[in-house]
PDB file of C-alpha atoms and ligand atoms in Angstrom:
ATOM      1  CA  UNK A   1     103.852  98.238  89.212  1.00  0.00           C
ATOM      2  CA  UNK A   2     100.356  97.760  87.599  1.00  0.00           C
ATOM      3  CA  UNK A   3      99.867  98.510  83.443  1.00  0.00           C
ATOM      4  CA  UNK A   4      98.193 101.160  84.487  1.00  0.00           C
ATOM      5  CA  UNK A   5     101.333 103.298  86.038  1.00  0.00           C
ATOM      6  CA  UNK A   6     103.138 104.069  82.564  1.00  0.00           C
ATOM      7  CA  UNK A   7      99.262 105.265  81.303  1.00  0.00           C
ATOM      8  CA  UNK A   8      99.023 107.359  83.988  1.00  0.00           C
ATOM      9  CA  UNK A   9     102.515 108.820  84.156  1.00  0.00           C
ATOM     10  CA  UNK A  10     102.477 109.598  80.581  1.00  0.00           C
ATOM     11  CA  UNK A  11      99.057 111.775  81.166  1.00  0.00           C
ATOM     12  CA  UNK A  12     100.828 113.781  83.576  1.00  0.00           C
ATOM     13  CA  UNK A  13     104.249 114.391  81.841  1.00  0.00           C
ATOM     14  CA  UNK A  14     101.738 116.054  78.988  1.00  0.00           C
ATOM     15  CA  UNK A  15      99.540 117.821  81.988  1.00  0.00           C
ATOM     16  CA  UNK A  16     102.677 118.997  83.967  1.00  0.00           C
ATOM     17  CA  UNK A  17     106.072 118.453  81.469  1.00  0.00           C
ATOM     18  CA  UNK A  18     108.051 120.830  84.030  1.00  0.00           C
ATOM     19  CA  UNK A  19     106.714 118.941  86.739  1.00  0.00           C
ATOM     20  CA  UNK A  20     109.213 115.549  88.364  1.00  0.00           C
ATOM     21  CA  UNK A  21     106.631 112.914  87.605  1.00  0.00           C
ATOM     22  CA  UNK A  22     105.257 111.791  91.216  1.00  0.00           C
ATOM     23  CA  UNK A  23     104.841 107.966  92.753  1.00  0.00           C
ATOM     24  CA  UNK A  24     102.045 107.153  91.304  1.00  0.00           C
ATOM     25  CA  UNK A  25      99.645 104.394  93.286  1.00  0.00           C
ATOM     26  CA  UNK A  26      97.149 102.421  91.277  1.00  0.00           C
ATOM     27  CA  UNK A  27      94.597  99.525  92.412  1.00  0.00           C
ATOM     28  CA  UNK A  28      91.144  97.956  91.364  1.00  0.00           C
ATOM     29  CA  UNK A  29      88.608  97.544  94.258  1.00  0.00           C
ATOM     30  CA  UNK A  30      85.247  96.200  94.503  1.00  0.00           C
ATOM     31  CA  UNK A  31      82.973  99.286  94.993  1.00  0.00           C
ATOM     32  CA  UNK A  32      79.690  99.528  94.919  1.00  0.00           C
ATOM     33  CA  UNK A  33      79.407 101.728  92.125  1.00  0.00           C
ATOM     34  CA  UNK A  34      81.529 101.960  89.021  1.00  0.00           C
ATOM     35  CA  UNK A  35      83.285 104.971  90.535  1.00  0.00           C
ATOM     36  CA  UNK A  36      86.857 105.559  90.668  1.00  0.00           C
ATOM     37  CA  UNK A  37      88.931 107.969  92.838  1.00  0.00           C
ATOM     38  CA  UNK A  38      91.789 110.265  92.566  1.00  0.00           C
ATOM     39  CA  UNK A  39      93.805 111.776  95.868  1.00  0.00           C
ATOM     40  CA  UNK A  40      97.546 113.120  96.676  1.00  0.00           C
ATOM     41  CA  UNK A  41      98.926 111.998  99.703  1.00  0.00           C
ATOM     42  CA  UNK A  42     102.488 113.288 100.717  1.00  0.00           C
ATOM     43  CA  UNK A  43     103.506 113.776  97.148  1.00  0.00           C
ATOM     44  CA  UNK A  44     101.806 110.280  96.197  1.00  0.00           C
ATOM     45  CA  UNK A  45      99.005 109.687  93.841  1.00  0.00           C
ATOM     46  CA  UNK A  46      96.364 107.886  94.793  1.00  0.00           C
ATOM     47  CA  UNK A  47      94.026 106.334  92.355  1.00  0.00           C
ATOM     48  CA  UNK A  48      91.284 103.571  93.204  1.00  0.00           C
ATOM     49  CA  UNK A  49      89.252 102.720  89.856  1.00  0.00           C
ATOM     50  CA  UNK A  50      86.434 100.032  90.261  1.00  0.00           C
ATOM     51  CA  UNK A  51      87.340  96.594  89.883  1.00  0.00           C
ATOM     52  CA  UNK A  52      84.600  96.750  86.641  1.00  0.00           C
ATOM     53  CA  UNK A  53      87.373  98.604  84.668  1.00  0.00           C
ATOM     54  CA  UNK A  54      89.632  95.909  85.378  1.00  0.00           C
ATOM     55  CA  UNK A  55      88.418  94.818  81.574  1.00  0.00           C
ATOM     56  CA  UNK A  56      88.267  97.842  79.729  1.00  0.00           C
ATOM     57  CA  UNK A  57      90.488  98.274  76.623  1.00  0.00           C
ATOM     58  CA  UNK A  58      93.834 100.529  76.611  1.00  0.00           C
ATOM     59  CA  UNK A  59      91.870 103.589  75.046  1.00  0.00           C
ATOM     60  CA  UNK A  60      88.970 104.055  77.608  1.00  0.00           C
ATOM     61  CA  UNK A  61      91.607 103.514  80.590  1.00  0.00           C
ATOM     62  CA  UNK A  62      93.685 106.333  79.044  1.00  0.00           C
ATOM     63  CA  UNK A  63      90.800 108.754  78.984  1.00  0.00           C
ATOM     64  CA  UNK A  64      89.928 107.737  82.419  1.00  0.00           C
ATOM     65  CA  UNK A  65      93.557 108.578  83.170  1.00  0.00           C
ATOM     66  CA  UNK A  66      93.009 112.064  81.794  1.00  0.00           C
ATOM     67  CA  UNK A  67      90.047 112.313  83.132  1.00  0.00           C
ATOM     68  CA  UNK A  68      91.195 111.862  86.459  1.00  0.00           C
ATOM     69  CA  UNK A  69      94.623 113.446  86.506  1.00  0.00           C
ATOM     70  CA  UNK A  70      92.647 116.457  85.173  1.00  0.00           C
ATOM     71  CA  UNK A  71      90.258 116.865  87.972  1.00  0.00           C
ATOM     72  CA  UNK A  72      93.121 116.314  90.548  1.00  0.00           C
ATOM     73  CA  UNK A  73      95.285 119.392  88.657  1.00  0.00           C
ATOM     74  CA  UNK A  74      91.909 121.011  88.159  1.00  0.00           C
ATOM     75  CA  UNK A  75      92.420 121.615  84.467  1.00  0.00           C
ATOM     76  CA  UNK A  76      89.809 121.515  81.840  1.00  0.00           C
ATOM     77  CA  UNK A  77      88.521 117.675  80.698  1.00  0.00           C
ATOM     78  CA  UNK A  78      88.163 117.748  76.934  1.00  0.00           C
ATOM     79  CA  UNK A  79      84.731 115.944  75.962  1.00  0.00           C
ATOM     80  CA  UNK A  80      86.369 113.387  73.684  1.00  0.00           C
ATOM     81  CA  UNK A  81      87.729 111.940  77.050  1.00  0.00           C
ATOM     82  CA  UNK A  82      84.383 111.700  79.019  1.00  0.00           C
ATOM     83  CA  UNK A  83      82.666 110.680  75.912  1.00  0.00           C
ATOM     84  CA  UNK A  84      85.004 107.914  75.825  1.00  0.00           C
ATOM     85  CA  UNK A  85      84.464 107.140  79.110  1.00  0.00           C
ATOM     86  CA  UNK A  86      80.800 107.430  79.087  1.00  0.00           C
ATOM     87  CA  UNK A  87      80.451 105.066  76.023  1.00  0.00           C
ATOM     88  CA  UNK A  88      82.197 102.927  77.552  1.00  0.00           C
ATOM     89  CA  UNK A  89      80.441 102.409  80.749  1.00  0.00           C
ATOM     90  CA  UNK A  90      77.285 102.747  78.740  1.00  0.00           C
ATOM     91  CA  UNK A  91      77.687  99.597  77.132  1.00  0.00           C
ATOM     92  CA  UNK A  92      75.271  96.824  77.580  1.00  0.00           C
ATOM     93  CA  UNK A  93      77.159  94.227  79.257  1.00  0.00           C
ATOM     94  CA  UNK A  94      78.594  97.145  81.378  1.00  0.00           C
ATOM     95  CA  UNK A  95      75.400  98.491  82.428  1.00  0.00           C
ATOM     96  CA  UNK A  96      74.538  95.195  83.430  1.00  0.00           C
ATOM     97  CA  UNK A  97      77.071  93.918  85.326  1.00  0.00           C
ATOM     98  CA  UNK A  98      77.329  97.331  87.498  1.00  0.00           C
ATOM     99  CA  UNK A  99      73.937  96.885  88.469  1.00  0.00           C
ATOM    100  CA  UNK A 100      74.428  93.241  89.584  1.00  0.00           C
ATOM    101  CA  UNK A 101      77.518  94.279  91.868  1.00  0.00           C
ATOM    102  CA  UNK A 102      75.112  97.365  93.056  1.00  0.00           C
ATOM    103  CA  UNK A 103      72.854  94.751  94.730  1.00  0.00           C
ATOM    104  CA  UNK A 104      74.921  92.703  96.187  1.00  0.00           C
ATOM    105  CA  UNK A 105      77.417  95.098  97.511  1.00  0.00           C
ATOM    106  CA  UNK A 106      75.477  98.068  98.000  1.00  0.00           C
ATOM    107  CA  UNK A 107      72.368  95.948  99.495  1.00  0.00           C
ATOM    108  CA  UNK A 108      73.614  96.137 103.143  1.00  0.00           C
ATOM    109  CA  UNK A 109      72.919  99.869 103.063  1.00  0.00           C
ATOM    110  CA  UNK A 110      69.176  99.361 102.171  1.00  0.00           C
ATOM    111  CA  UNK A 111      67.050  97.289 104.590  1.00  0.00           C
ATOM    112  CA  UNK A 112      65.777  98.922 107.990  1.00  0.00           C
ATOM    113  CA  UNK A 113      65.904  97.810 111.561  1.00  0.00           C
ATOM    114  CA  UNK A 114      62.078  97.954 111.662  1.00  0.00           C
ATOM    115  CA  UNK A 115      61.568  94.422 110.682  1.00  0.00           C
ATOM    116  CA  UNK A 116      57.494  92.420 110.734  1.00  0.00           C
ATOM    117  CA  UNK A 117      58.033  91.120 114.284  1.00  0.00           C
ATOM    118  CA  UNK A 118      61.058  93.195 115.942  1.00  0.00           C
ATOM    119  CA  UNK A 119      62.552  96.644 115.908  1.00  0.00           C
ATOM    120  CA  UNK A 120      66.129  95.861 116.035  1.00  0.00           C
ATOM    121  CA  UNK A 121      66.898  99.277 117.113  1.00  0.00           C
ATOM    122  CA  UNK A 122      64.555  98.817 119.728  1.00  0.00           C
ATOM    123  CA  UNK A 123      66.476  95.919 121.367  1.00  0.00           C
ATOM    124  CA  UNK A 124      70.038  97.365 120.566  1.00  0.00           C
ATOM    125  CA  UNK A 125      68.698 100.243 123.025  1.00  0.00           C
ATOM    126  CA  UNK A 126      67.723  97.600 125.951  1.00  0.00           C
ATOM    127  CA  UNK A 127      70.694  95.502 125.559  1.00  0.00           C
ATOM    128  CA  UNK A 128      72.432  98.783 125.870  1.00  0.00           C
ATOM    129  CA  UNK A 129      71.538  99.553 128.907  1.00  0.00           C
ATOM    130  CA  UNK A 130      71.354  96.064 130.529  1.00  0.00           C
ATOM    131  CA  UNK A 131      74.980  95.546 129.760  1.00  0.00           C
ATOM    132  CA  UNK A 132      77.062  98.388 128.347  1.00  0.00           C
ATOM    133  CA  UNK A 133      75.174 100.811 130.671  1.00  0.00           C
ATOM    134  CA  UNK A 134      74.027 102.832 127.687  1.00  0.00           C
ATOM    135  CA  UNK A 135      77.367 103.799 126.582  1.00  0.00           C
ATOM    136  CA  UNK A 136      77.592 101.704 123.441  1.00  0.00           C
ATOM    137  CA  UNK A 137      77.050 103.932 119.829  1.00  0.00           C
ATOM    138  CA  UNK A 138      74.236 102.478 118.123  1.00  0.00           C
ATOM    139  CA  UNK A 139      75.986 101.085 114.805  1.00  0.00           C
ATOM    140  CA  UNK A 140      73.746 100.693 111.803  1.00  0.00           C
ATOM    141  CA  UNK A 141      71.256  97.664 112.474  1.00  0.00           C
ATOM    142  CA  UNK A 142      69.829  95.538 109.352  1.00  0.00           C
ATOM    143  CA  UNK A 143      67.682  92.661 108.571  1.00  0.00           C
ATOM    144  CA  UNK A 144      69.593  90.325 106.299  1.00  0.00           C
ATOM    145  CA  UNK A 145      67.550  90.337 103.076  1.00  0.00           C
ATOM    146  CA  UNK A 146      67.230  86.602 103.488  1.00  0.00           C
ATOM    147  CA  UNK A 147      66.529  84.435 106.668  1.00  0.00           C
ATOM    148  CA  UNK A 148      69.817  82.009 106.746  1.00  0.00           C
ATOM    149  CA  UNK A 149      70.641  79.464 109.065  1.00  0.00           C
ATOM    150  CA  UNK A 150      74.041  79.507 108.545  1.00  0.00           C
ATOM    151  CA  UNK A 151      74.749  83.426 108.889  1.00  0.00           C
ATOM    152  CA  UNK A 152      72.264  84.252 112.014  1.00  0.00           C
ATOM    153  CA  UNK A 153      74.223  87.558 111.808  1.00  0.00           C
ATOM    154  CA  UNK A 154      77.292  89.493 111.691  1.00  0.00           C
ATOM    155  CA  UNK A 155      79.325  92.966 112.216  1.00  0.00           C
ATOM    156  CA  UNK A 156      80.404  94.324 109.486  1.00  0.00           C
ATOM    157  CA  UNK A 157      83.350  97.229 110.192  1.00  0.00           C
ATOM    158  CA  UNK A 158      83.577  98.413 106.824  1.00  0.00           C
ATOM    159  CA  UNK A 159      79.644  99.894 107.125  1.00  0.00           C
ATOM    160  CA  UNK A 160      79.372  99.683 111.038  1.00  0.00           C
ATOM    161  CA  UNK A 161      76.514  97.808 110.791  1.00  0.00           C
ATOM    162  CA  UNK A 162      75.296  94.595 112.299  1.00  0.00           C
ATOM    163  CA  UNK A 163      73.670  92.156 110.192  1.00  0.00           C
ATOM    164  CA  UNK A 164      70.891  89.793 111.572  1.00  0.00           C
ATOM    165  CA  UNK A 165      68.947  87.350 109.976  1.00  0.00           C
ATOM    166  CA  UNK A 166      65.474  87.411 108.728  1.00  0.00           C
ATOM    167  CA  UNK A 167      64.926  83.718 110.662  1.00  0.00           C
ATOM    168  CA  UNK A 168      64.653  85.982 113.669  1.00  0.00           C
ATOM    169  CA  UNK A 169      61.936  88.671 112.615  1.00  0.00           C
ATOM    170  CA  UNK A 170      59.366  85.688 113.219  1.00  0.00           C
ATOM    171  CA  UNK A 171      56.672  84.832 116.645  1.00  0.00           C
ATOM    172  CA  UNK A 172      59.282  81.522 116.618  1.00  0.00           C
ATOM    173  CA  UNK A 173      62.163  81.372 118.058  1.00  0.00           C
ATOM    174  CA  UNK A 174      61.504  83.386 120.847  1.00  0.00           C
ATOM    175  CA  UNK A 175      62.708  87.047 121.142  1.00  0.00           C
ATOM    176  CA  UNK A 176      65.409  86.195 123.681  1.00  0.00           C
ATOM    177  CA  UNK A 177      67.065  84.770 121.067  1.00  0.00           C
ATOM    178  CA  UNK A 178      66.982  87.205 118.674  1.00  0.00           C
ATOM    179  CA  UNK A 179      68.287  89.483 122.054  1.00  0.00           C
ATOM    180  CA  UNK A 180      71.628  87.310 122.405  1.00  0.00           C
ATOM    181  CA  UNK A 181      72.338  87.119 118.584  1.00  0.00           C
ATOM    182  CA  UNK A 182      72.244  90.906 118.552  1.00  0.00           C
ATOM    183  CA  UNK A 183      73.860  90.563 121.895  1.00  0.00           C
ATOM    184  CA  UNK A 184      76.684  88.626 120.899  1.00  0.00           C
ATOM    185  CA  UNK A 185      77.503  91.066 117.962  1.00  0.00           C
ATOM    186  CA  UNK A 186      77.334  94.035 120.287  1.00  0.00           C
ATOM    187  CA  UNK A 187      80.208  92.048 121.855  1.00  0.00           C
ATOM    188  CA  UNK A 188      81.928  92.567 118.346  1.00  0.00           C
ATOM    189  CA  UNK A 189      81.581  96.172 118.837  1.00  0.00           C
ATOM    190  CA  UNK A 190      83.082  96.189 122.445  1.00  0.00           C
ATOM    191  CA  UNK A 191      85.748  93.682 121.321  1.00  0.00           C
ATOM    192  CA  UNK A 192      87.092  94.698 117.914  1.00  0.00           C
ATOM    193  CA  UNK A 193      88.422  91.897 115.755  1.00  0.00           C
ATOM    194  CA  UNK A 194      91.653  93.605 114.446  1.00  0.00           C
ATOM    195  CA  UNK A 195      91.858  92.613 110.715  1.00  0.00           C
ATOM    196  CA  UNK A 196      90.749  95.011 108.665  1.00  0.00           C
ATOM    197  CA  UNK A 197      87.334  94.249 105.835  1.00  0.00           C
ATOM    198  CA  UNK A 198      87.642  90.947 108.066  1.00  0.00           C
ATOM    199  CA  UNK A 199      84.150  89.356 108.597  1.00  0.00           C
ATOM    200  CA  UNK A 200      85.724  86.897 110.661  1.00  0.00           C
ATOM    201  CA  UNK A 201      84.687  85.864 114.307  1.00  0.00           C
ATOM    202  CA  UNK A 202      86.898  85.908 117.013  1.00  0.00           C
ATOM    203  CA  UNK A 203      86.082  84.912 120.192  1.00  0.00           C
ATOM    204  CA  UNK A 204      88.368  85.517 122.984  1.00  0.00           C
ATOM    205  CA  UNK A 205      88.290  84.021 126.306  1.00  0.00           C
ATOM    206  CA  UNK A 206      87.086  87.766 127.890  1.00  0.00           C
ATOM    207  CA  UNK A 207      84.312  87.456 124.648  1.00  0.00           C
ATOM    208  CA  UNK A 208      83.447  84.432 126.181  1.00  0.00           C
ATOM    209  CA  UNK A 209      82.876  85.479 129.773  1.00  0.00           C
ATOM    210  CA  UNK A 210      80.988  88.584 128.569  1.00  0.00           C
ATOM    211  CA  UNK A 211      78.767  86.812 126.586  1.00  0.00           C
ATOM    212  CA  UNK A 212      77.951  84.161 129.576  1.00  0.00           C
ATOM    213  CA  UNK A 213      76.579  87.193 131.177  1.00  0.00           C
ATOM    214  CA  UNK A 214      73.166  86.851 129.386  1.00  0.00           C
ATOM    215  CA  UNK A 215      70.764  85.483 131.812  1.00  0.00           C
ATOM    216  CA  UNK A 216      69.243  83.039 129.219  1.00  0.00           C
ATOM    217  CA  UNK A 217      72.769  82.161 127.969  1.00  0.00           C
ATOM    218  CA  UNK A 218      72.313  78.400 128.397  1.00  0.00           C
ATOM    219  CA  UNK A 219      68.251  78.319 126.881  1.00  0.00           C
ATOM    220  CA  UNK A 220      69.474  80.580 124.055  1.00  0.00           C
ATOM    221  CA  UNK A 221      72.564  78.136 122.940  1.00  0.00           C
ATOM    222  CA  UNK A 222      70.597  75.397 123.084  1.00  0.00           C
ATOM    223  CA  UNK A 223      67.604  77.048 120.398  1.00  0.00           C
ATOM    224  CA  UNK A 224      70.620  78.080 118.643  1.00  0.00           C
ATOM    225  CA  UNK A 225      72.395  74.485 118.641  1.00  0.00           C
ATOM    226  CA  UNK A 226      68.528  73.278 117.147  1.00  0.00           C
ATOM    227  CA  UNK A 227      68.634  76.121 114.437  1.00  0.00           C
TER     228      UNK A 227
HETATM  229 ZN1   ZN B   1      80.901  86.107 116.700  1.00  0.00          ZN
END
C-alpha cells in the first residue's frame, strides 16, 4: 500500500459515497513526460503518475487525485485543482528537471536512420533479405546520439527500436561492420530476450549459430575485438 492509496480512496468516497470503494493501484514510473495516467481494469484502478511527483507535497498530490479520479468518472474538475496542479509543475526546479528527464528518456525517439555515411534503414532492408528472407518488420532504427565504444548498439523492446552507434556512421571501420552490428541486433528481434524493459543480451547457443552465418563473421569480430 503506497501513501498515496488513502488520498486517493478518500477522493472517491466524496466523488461516489454510494459507491464500495474499488482496489485502488498506485505506482511512480519514469516517463518521459511529467504525465500521469488513470485506467479501470476489472474493477481495479489503475493510476501511473510520473516518478517527478514522487516529491510533491500532500496538497498538489490530492488535487492530482481529484483531478484524475474526475476524468476517469467524467465529472467536472474544479479549477482550484488544476491550478494547483499547474503551479505546481510550473515551478522552477520542476520545469527544469522535466526537461532534463525529456532528453534523456525521450531522446531515443528523435534521431533518424539517415546518418552522414549510412542509411541504417537501408542496410536493415539488405540484411533482410540475405537472412530473414524479407520477412523481418523493420523496427525503428537510430543513430545513438553519441559514438561509444562500449555500447556499439542495442534493441530496445520498450520502443522497438535498435540503437547503433555513431562510431559506425564513419568511411572507418568498414561498412561490413556496421552490417553485423545491425545484424546481430536483428538477431535480438528473431530471438526475443524474455525479461521485460530488459536491455540485457542474451546469447543462446541457436543466437550463436545464426550469427556465424555472416560471411565476414570472423573479419568483423576481429575489427570489433580492436574497437
Ligand atoms: Zn547482443
Amino acid at each position: 500500500m503506497t501513501d498515496l492509496e488513502p488520498t486517493f480512496l478518500a477522493v472517491f468516497r466524496e466523488l461516489k459515497p454510494r459507491t464500495p470503494l474499488p482496489a485502488i493501484e498506485i505506482g511512480f514510473y519514469p516517463f518521459a513526460h511529467i504525465n500521469s495516467t488513470i485506467r479501470l481494469r476489472e474493477g481495479r484502478v489503475l493510476v501511473r503518475l510520473s516518478d517527478l511527483l514522487q516529491t510533491a507535497p500532500e496538497m498538489v498530490l490530492d488535487a492530482l487525485a481529484h483531478i484524475l479520479l474526475r476524468k476517469l468518472y467524467r465529472q467536472p474538475i474544479p479549477e482550484v485543482y488544476n491550478a494547483r496542479y499547474r503551479r505546481f509543475i510550473g515551478q522552477k526546479d520542476i520545469v527544469a528537471k522535466a526537461h532534463l528527464i525529456r532528453q534523456i528518456r525521450g531522446r531515443k525517439r528523435l534521431s533518424s536512420p539517415q546518418g552522414l555515411h549510412h542509411d541504417l534503414e537501408a542496410l536493415f532492408d539488405g540484411l533482410n533479405q540475405r537472412f530473414f528472407q524479407g520477412w523481418m518488420a523493420r523496427p525503428n532504427l537510430s543513430w545513438a546520439p553519441t559514438a561509444s565504444r562500449r555500447n556499439l548498439g542495442h534493441y530496445d523492446p520498450a520502443h522497438n527500436a535498435i540503437i547503433i552507434s555513431r562510431i559506425f556512421d564513419a568511411a572507418t571501420p568498414p561498412p561490413f561492420v556496421l552490417e553485423y552490428v545491425l545484424y546481430h541486433e536483428m538477431l535480438h528481434l528473431r530471438f526475443p530476450v524474455r525479461m521485460k524493459g530488459s536491455r540485457r543480451c542474451i546469447h543462446s547457443a541457436e543466437f550463436r549459430r545464426e550469427e556465424r552465418r555472416f560471411e565476414a563473421w570472423a573479419e568483423a569480430e576481429a575489427w570489433l575485438k580492436r574497437l
